[in-house]
mmCIF file of C-alpha atoms in Angstrom:
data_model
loop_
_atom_site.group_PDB
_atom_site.id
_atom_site.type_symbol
_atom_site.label_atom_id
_atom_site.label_comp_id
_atom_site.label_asym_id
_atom_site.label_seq_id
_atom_site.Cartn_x
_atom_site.Cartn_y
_atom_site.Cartn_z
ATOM 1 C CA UNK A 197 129.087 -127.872 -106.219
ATOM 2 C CA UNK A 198 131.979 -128.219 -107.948
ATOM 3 C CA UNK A 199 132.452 -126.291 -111.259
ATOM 4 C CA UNK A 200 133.506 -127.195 -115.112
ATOM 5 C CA UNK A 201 137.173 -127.970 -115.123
ATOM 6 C CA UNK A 202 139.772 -126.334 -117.587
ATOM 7 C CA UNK A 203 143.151 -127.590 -118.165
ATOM 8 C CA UNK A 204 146.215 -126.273 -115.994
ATOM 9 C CA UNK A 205 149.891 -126.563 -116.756
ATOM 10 C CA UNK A 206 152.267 -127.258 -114.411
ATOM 11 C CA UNK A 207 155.893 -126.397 -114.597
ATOM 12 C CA UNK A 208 158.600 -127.636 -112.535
ATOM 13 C CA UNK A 209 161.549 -125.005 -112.593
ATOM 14 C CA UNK A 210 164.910 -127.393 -113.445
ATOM 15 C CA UNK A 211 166.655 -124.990 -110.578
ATOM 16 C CA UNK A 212 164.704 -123.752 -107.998
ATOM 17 C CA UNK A 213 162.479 -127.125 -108.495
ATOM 18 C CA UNK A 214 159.931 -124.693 -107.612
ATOM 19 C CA UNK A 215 156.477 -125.564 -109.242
ATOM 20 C CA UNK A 216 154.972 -123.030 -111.748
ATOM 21 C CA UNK A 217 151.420 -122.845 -113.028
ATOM 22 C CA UNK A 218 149.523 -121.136 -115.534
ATOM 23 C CA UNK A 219 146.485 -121.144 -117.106
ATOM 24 C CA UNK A 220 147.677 -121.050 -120.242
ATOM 25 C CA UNK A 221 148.081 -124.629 -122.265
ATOM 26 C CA UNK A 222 149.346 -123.258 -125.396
ATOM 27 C CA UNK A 223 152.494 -121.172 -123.575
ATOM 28 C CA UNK A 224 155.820 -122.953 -124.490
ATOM 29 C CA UNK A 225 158.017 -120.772 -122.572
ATOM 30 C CA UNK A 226 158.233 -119.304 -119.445
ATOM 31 C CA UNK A 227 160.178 -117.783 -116.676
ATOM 32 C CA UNK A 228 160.970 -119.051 -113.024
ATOM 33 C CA UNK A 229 159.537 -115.991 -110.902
ATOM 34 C CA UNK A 230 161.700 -116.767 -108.196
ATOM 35 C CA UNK A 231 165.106 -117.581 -109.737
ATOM 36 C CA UNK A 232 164.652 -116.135 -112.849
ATOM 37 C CA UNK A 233 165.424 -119.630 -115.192
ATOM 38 C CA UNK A 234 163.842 -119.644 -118.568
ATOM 39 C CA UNK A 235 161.527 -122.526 -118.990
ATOM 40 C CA UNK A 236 160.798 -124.693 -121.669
ATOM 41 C CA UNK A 237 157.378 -127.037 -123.288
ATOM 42 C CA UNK A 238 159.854 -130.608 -122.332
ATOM 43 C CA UNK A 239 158.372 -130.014 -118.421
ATOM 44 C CA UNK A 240 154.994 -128.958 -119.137
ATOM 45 C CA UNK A 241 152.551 -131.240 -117.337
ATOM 46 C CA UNK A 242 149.095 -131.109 -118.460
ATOM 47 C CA UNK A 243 146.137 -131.599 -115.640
ATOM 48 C CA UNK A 244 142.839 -130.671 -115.201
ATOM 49 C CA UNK A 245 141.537 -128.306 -112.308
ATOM 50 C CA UNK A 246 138.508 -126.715 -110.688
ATOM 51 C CA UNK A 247 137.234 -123.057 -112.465
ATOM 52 C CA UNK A 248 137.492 -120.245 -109.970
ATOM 53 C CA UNK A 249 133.534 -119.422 -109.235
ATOM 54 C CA UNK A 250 134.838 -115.621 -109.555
ATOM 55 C CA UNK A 251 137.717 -113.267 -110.038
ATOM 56 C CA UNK A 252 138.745 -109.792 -109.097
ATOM 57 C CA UNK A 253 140.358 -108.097 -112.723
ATOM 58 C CA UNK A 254 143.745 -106.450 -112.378
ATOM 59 C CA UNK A 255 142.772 -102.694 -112.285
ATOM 60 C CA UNK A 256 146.580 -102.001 -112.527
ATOM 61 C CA UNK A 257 148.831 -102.055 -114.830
ATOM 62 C CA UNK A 258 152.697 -102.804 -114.834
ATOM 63 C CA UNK A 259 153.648 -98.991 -115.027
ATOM 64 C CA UNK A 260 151.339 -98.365 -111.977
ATOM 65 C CA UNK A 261 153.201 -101.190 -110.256
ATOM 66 C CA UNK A 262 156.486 -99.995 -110.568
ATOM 67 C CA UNK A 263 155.436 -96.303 -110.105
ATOM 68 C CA UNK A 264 154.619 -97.668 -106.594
ATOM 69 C CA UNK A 265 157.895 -99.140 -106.388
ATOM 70 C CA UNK A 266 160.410 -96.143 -107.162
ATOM 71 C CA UNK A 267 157.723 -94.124 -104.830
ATOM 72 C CA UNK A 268 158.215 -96.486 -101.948
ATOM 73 C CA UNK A 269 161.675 -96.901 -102.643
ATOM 74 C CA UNK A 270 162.933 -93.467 -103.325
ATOM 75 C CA UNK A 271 160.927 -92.147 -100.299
ATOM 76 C CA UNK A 272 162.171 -94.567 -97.829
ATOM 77 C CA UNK A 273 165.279 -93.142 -95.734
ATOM 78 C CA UNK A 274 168.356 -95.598 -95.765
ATOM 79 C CA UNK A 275 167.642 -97.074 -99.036
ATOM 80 C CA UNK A 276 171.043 -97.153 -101.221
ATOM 81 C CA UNK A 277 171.560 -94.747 -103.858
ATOM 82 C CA UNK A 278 171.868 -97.442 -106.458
ATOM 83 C CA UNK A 279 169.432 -99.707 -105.614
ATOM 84 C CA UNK A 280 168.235 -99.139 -108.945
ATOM 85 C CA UNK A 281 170.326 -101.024 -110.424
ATOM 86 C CA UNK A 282 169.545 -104.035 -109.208
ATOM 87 C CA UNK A 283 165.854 -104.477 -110.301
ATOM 88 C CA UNK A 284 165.050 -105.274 -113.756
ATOM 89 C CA UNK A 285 161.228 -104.011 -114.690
ATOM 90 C CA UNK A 286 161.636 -107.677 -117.143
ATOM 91 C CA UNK A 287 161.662 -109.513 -113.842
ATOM 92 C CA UNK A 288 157.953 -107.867 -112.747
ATOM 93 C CA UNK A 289 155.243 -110.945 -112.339
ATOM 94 C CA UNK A 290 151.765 -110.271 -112.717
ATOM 95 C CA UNK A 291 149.869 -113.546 -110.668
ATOM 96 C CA UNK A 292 146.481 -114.573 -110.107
ATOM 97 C CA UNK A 293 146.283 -116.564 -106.378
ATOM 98 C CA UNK A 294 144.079 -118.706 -105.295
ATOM 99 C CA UNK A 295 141.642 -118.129 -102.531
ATOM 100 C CA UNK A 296 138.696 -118.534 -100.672
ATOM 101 C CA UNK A 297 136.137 -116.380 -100.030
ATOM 102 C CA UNK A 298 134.100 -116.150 -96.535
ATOM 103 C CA UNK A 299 131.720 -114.010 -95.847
ATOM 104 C CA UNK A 300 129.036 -114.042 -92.561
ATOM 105 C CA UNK A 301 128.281 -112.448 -89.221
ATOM 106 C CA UNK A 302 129.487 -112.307 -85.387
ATOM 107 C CA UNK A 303 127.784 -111.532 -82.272
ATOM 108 C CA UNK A 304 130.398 -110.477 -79.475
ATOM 109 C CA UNK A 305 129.485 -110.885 -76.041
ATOM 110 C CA UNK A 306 131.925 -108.846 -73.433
ATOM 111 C CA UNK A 307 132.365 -108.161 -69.557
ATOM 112 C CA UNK A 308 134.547 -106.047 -67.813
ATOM 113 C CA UNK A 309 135.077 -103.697 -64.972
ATOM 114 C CA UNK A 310 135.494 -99.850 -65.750
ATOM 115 C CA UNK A 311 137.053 -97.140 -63.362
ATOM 116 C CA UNK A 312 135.419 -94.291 -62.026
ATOM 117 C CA UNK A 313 136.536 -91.886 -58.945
ATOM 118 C CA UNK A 314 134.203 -91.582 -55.476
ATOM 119 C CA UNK A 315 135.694 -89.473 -52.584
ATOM 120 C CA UNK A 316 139.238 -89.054 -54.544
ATOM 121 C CA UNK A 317 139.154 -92.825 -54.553
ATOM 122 C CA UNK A 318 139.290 -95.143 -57.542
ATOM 123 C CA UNK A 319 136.763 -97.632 -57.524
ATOM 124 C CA UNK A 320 135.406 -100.595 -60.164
ATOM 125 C CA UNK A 321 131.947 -101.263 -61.256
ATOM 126 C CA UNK A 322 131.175 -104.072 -63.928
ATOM 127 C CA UNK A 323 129.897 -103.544 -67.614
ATOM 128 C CA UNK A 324 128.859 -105.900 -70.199
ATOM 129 C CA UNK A 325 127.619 -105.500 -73.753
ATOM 130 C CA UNK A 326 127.047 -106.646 -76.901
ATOM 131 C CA UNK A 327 128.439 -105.778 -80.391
ATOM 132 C CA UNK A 328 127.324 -107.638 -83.611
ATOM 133 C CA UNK A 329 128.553 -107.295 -87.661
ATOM 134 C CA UNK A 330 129.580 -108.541 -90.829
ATOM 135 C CA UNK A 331 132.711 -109.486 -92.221
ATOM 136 C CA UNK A 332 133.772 -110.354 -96.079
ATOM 137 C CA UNK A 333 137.442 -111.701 -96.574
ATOM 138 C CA UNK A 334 139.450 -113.959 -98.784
ATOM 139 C CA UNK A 335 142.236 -116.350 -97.478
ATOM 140 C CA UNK A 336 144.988 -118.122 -99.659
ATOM 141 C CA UNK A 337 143.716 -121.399 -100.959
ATOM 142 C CA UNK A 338 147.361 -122.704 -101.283
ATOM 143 C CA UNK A 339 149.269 -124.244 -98.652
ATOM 144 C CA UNK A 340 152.222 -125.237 -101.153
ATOM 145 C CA UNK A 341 156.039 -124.680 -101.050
ATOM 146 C CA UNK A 342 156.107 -122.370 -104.466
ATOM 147 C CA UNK A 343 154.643 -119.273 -102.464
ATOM 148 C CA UNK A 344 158.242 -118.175 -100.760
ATOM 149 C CA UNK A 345 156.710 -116.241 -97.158
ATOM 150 C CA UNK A 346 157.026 -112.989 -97.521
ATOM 151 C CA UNK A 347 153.993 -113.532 -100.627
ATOM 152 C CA UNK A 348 152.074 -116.217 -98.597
ATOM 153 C CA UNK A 349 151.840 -113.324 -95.534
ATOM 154 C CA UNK A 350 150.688 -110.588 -97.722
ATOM 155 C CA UNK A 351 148.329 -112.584 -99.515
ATOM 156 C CA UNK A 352 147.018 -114.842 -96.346
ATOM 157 C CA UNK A 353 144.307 -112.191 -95.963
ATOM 158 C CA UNK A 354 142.687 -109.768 -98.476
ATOM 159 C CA UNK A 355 139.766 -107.578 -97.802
ATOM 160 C CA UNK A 356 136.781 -108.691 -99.864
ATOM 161 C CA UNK A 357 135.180 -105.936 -101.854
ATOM 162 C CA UNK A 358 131.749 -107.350 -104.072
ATOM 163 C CA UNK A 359 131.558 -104.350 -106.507
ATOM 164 C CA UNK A 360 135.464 -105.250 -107.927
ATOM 165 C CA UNK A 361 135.126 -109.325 -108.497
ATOM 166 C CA UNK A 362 132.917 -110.675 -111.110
ATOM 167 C CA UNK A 363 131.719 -114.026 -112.076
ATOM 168 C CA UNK A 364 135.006 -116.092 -113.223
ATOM 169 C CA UNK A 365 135.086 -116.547 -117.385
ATOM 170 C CA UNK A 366 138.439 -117.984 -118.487
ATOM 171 C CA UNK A 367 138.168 -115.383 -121.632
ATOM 172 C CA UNK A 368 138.794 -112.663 -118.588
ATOM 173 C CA UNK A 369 142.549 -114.130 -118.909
ATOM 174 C CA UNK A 370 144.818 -113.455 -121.419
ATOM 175 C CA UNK A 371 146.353 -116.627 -122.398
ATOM 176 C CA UNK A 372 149.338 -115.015 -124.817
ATOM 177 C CA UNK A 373 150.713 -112.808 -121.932
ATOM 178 C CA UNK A 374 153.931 -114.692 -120.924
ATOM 179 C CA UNK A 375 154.305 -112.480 -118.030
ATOM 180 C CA UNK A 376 150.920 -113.836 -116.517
ATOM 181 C CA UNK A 377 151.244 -116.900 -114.164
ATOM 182 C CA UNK A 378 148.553 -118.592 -111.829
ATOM 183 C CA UNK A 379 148.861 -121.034 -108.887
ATOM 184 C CA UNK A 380 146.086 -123.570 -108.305
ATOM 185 C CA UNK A 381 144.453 -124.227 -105.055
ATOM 186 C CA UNK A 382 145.778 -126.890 -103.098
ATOM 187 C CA UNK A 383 144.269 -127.325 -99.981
ATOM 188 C CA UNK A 384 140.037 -127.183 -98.833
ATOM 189 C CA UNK A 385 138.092 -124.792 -97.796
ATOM 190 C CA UNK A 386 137.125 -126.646 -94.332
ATOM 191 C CA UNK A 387 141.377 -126.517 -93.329
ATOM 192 C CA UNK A 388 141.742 -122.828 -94.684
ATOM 193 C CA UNK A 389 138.753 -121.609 -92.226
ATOM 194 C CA UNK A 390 139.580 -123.739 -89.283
ATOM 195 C CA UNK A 391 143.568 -122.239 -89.943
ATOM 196 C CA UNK A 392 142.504 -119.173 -90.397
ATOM 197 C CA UNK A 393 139.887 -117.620 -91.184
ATOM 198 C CA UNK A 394 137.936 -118.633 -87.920
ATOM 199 C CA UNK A 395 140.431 -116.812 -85.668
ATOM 200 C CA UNK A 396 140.428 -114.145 -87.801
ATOM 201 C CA UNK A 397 136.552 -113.831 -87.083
ATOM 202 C CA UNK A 398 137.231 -113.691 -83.405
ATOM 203 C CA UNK A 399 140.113 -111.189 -83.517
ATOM 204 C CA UNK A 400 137.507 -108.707 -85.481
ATOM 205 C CA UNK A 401 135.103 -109.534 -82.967
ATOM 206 C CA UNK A 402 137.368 -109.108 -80.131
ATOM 207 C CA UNK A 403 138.326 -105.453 -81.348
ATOM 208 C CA UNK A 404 134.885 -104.355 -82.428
ATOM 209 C CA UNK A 405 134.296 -105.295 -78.315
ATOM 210 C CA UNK A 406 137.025 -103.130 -77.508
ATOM 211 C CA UNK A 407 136.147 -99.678 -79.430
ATOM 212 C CA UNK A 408 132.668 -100.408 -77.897
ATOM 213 C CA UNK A 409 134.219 -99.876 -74.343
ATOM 214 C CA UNK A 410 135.707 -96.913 -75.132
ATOM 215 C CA UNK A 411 139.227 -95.209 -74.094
ATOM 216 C CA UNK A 412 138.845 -95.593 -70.388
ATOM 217 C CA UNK A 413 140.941 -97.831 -67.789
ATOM 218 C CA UNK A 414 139.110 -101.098 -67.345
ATOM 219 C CA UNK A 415 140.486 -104.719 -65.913
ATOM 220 C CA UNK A 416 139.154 -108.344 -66.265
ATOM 221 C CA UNK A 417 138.034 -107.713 -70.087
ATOM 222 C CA UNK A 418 136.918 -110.658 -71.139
ATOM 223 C CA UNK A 419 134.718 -111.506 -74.612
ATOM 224 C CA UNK A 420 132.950 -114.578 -75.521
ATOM 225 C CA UNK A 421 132.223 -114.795 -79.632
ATOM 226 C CA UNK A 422 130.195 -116.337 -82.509
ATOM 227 C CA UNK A 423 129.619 -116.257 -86.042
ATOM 228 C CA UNK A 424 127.325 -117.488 -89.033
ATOM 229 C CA UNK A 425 128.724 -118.280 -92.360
ATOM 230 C CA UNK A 426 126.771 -117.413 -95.607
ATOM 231 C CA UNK A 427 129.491 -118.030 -97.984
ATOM 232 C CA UNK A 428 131.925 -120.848 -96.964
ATOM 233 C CA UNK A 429 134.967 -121.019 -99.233
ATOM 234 C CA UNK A 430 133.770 -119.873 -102.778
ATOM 235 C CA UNK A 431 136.908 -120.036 -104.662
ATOM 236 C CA UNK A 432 138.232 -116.457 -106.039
ATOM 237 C CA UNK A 433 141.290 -115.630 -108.274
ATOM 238 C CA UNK A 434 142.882 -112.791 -106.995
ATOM 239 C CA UNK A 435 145.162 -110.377 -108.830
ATOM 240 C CA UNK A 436 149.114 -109.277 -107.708
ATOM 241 C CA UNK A 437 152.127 -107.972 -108.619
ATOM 242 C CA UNK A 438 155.485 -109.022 -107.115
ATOM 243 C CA UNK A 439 159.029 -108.597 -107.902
ATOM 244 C CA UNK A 440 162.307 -110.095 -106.637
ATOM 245 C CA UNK A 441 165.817 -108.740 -106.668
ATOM 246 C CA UNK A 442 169.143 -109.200 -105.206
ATOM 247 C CA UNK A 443 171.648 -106.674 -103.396
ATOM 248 C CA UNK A 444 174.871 -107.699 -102.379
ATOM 249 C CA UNK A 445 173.651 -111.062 -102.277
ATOM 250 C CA UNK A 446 170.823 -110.716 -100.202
ATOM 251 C CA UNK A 447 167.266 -111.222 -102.181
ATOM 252 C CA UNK A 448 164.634 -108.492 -101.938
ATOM 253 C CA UNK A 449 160.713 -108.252 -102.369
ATOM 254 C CA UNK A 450 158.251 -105.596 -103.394
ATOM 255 C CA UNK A 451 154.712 -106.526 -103.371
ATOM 256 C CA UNK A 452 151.195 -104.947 -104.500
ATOM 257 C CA UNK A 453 147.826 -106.317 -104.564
ATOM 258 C CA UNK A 454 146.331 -105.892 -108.390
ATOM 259 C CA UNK A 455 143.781 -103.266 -107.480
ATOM 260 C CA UNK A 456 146.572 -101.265 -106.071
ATOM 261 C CA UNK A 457 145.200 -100.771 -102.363
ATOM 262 C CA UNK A 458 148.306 -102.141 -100.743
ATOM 263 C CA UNK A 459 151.583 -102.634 -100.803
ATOM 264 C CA UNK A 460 154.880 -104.425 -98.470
ATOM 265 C CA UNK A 461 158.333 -104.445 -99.462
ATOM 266 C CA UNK A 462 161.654 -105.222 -98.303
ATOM 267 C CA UNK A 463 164.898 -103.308 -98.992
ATOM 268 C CA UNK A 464 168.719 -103.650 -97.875
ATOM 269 C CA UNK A 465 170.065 -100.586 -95.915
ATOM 270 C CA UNK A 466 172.923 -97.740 -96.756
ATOM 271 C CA UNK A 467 174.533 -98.750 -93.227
ATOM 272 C CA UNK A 468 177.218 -95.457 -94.425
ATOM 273 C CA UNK A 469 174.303 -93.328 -94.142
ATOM 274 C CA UNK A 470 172.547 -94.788 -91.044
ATOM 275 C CA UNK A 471 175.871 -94.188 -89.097
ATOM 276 C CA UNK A 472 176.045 -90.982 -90.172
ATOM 277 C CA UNK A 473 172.668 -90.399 -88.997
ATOM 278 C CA UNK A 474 173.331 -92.366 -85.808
ATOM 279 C CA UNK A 475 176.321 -90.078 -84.812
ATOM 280 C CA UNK A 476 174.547 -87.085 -85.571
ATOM 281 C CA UNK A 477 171.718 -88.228 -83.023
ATOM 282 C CA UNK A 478 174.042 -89.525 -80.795
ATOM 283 C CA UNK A 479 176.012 -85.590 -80.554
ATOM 284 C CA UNK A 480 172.215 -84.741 -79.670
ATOM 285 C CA UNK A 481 171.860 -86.687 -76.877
ATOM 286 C CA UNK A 482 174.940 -85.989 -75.583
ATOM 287 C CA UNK A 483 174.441 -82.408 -75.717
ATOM 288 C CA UNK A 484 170.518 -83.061 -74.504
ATOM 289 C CA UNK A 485 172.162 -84.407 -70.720
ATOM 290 C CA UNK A 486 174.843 -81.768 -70.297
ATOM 291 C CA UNK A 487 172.651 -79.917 -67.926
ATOM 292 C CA UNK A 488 174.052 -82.985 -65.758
ATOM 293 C CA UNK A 489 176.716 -80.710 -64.787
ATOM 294 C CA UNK A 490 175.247 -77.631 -63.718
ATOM 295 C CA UNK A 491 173.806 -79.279 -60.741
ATOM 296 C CA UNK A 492 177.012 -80.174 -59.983
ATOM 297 C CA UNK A 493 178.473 -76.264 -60.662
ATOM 298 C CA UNK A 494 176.010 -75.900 -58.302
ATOM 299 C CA UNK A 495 176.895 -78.369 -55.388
ATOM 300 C CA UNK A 496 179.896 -77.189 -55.234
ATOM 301 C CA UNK A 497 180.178 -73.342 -56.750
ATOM 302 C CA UNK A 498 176.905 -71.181 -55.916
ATOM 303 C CA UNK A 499 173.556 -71.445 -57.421
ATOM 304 C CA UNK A 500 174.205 -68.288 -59.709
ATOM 305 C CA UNK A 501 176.830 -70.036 -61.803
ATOM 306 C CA UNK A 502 174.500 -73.204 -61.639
ATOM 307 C CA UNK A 503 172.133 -70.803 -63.324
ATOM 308 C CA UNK A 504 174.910 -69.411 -66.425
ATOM 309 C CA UNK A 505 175.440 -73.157 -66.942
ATOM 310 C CA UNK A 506 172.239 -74.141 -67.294
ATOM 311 C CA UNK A 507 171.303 -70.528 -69.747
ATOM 312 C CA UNK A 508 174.871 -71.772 -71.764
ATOM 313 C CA UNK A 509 173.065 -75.522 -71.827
ATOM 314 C CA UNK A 510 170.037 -74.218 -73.299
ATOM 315 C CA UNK A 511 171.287 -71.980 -75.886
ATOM 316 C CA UNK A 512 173.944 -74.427 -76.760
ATOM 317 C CA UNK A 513 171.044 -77.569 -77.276
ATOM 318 C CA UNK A 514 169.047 -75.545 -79.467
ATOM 319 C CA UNK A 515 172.104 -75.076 -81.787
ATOM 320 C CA UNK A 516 173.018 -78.290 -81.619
ATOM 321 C CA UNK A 517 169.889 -79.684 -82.323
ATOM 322 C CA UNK A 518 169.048 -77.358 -85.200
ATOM 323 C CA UNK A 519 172.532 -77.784 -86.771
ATOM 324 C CA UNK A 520 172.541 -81.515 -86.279
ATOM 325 C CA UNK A 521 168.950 -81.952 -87.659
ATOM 326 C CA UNK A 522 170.026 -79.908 -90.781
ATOM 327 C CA UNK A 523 172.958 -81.620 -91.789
ATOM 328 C CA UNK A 524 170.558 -85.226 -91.044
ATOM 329 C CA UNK A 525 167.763 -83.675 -93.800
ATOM 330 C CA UNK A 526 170.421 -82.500 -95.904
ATOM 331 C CA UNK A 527 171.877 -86.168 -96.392
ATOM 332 C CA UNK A 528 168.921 -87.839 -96.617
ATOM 333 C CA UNK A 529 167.240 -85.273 -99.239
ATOM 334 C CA UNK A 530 170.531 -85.827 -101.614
ATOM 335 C CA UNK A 531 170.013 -89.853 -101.022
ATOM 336 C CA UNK A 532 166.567 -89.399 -102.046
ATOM 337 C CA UNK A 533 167.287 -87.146 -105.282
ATOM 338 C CA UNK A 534 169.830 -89.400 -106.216
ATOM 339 C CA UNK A 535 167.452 -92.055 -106.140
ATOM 340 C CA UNK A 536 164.756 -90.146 -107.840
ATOM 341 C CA UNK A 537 167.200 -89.286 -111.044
ATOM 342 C CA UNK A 538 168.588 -93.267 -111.040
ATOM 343 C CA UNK A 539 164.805 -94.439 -110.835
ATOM 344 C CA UNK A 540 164.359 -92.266 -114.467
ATOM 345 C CA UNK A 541 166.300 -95.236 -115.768
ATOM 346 C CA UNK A 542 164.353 -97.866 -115.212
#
């Protein structure tokens, strides 16, 4: 049944010529979360759209956003010292997605043949089963061009959790907040399950038949599922935050879902710092195959020196290692600290 409508405005961005929406029909500006252009009431658009049936609240707030940023950032090896720098906390967007909402059961049917030993011989015997259970997940309800890729894969699947959504009231939105934006849906239900969410289905099926088996070695697996929907495509609003940035003139993503239970990111690479990591590894390995030549000392010396070379190997590739490994941490811990003190700045 399709719900009371409320009005929707729809932005085109002059640059990008990216489309923008928000809920909000008294906002006269607004910024272009992709290339940053500032946005004025001339292209506003005014159309009405479909309520959301419910919505999942942000439980986060901007500060726990980008505390999950510098943690991810500053933590992760290779990162650039300054990389800083280059994201602006102004640029943060806090966005309600579209999506649907199914929710059901599957019964997986699977046959296979197991291993087992008789008279020091392996032999196969066949095993079937049968492993039902639920499943609750939302999938993007928009199929347009103004989600860039990286966003549309994080957000294609969410896991569906009753106790945080509630029944959609558009007083649950704050209208005034000019860093708010929402995207309508744009596609049905019917195309969103039959893309996606019906494979999805079998692939949880498929692996709930798997951890059934068991860790043993088995051949000719084979599974055979179905599934009942009780809630086909009830449309959700779901909450994330996302920034973009630029390095070097490469563009950059961090992502988080709005109840902070994920995250994905991408981030350019110190490739100073990776060499010097490389070489340092590569003096390991080097070191790791010099007992190479003590089988030669002793092809053509005696066994005895054989032995000194390979007690002198041995010695030497625990120094090595430990000095190499050392000077490795010692690099990346003053990257990270560095990173730690710029992040104070943002």
């Amino acid at each position: 049944m399709e719900r009371t409508t409320l009005q929707l405005q729809q932005v085109t961005c002059p640059s990008c010529k990216r489309p923008i929406n928000t809920f909000n029909p008294n906002k006269l500006m607004a910024e272009c979360p992709y290339c940053h252009s500032k946005l004025v009431n001339p292209l506003v658009k005014p159309k009405n759209v479909t309520m959301p049936n419910r919505i999942i609240p942000f439980t986060t707030t901007e500060q726990d956003f980008e505390k999950a940023l510098v943690d991810a950032l500053a933590n992760q090896d290779f990162v650039p010292t300054d990389i800083f720098e280059a994201i602006h906390t102004g640029s943060v967007i806090q966005a309600y997605l579209p999506m649907y909402l199914f929710e059901g059961t599957y019964n997986a049917t699977w046959n296979c043949e197991s291993a087992y030993t008789e008279d020091k011989q392996t032999k196969w015997r066949s095993r079937n089963g049968i492993e039902t259970g639920n499943f609750a997940f939302l999938c993007l309800a928009n199929e347009g061009e103004e989600i860039p890729e990286e966003l549309r894969d994080f957000t294609r699947l969410f896991p569906y959790d009753v106790m945080m959504s509630k029944e959609f009231n558009p007083d649950m939105i704050d209208y005034n907040d000019n860093n708010l934006m929402t995207l309508e849906r744009n596609t049905d239900a019917t195309i969103v399950w039959q893309k996606y969410g019906k494979g999805l289905v079998e692939e949880l099926a498929q692996k709930a038949a798997i951890v059934q088996v068991g860790n043993q070695d088995i051949r000719n697996f084979r599974v055979s599922s179905n599934h009942q929907l009780t809630t086909r495509g009830e449309y959700v609003l779901v909450p994330f935050w996302f920034v973009y940035y630029n390095y070097n003139g490469k563009q950059y993503h961090f992502l988080m879902d709005g109840i902070g239970q994920r995250t994905c990111y991408s981030h350019p690479v110190d490739e100073k710092e990776a060499k010097f990591v490389d070489d340092k590894e590569r003096v390991k390995k080097i070191v790791k195959w010099l007992w190479v030549p003590a089988l030669v000392v002793a092809a053509l010396v005696n066994m005895t020196a054989a032995v000194g070379c390979l007690a002198v190997w041995f010695v030497a590739k625990i120094i090595v290692g430990r000095m190499m490994n050392g000077q490795i941490q010692d690099q990346l811990d003053k990257s990270k600290n560095l990173r730690l003190a710029a992040a104070r700045n943002l």
